[in-house]
Coordinates of C-alpha atoms in Angstrom, one line a residue:
M1 CA -173.0 -37.3 21.5
S2 CA -174.2 -37.4 25.1
E3 CA -172.0 -37.4 28.1
L4 CA -173.6 -40.6 29.1
L5 CA -172.7 -42.3 25.8
N6 CA -169.1 -41.0 26.1
Q7 CA -169.0 -42.5 29.6
L8 CA -169.8 -45.9 28.1
K9 CA -166.5 -45.9 26.2
D10 CA -164.7 -45.9 29.6
E11 CA -166.9 -48.4 31.6
E12 CA -168.6 -51.7 31.4
L13 CA -172.3 -51.7 30.7
D14 CA -173.1 -52.5 34.3
F15 CA -173.0 -49.2 36.1
T16 CA -175.2 -46.9 38.1
V17 CA -176.2 -43.5 37.0
R18 CA -177.6 -40.7 39.2
F19 CA -179.4 -37.8 37.9
T20 CA -182.3 -35.4 38.4
D21 CA -184.8 -35.3 35.5
T22 CA -186.5 -32.1 34.3
D23 CA -189.4 -32.8 36.7
G24 CA -187.0 -32.4 39.6
T25 CA -187.0 -36.1 40.5
Y26 CA -183.7 -37.4 41.7
G27 CA -183.0 -41.1 41.1
E28 CA -180.4 -43.8 41.1
Y29 CA -180.7 -46.2 38.2
E30 CA -178.9 -49.2 36.7
F31 CA -177.9 -48.2 33.2
L32 CA -179.2 -50.6 30.6
D33 CA -178.7 -49.1 27.2
I34 CA -178.8 -46.0 24.9
V35 CA -181.3 -46.2 22.1
L36 CA -181.3 -44.0 19.1
Y37 CA -184.9 -43.1 17.9
K38 CA -185.9 -40.4 15.5
G39 CA -182.4 -38.9 15.6
C40 CA -182.4 -38.6 19.4
E41 CA -180.6 -40.5 22.2
Y42 CA -182.7 -42.2 24.9
A43 CA -181.3 -43.7 28.1
V44 CA -183.0 -46.9 29.1
V45 CA -182.5 -47.4 32.9
S46 CA -183.9 -49.4 35.7
P47 CA -184.6 -47.7 39.1
L48 CA -182.4 -49.5 41.7
E49 CA -185.4 -50.0 44.0
A50 CA -187.7 -51.4 41.3
D51 CA -186.7 -54.8 39.9
G52 CA -188.0 -55.5 36.4
Y53 CA -189.1 -52.0 35.7
V54 CA -187.5 -49.6 33.3
D55 CA -187.6 -45.8 32.8
I56 CA -186.8 -44.1 29.5
F57 CA -185.3 -40.6 29.3
R58 CA -184.5 -38.5 26.3
I59 CA -181.0 -37.1 26.6
M60 CA -180.9 -33.4 25.6
A61 CA -178.5 -30.5 25.7
V62 CA -179.9 -27.4 27.3
N63 CA -177.6 -24.3 27.9
D64 CA -174.5 -26.5 27.5
K65 CA -175.7 -28.9 30.1
E66 CA -177.0 -32.4 29.6
V67 CA -180.5 -32.9 30.9
Y68 CA -182.8 -36.0 31.0
V69 CA -186.5 -35.7 30.1
R70 CA -188.7 -38.6 31.1
V71 CA -190.6 -40.0 28.1
K72 CA -194.3 -39.9 28.7
D73 CA -195.8 -40.5 25.3
D74 CA -197.1 -44.1 25.2
N75 CA -196.3 -44.5 21.5
D76 CA -192.8 -43.3 21.9
L77 CA -192.3 -45.5 24.9
E78 CA -193.5 -48.6 23.0
E79 CA -191.2 -47.8 20.0
I80 CA -188.1 -47.1 22.1
F81 CA -188.7 -50.1 24.3
G82 CA -189.2 -52.3 21.2
I83 CA -185.8 -51.2 19.8
F84 CA -184.3 -51.9 23.2
R85 CA -185.8 -55.4 23.3
M86 CA -184.5 -56.2 19.8
K87 CA -181.0 -54.9 20.6
N88 CA -180.9 -56.8 23.9
E89 CA -182.9 -60.0 23.3
D90 CA -179.8 -62.1 24.3
E91 CA -179.0 -60.0 27.4
F92 CA -182.3 -59.9 29.2
D93 CA -185.3 -62.1 29.9
F94 CA -188.3 -60.1 28.7
E95 CA -191.0 -62.5 29.8

């Protein structure tokens, strides 16, 4: 289980995460949800400076450290976002 998912047990769903992805991009994001897809965990987050936009990162363990890999495959993005939408249809306005 990811460190991010463990953190959810101690906090409300409204919180900010800060991390550097594997491309070296640092960002501050509003955490939205964790989605399980094909046996992997994905963080669905919204950049603080971009209203209505989401980024999706695969959460991976590398050398005993948690890393976040930006999902770039359009098919995976659509599938993961679809799961996120179904899980959160009562929480967010997707129009």
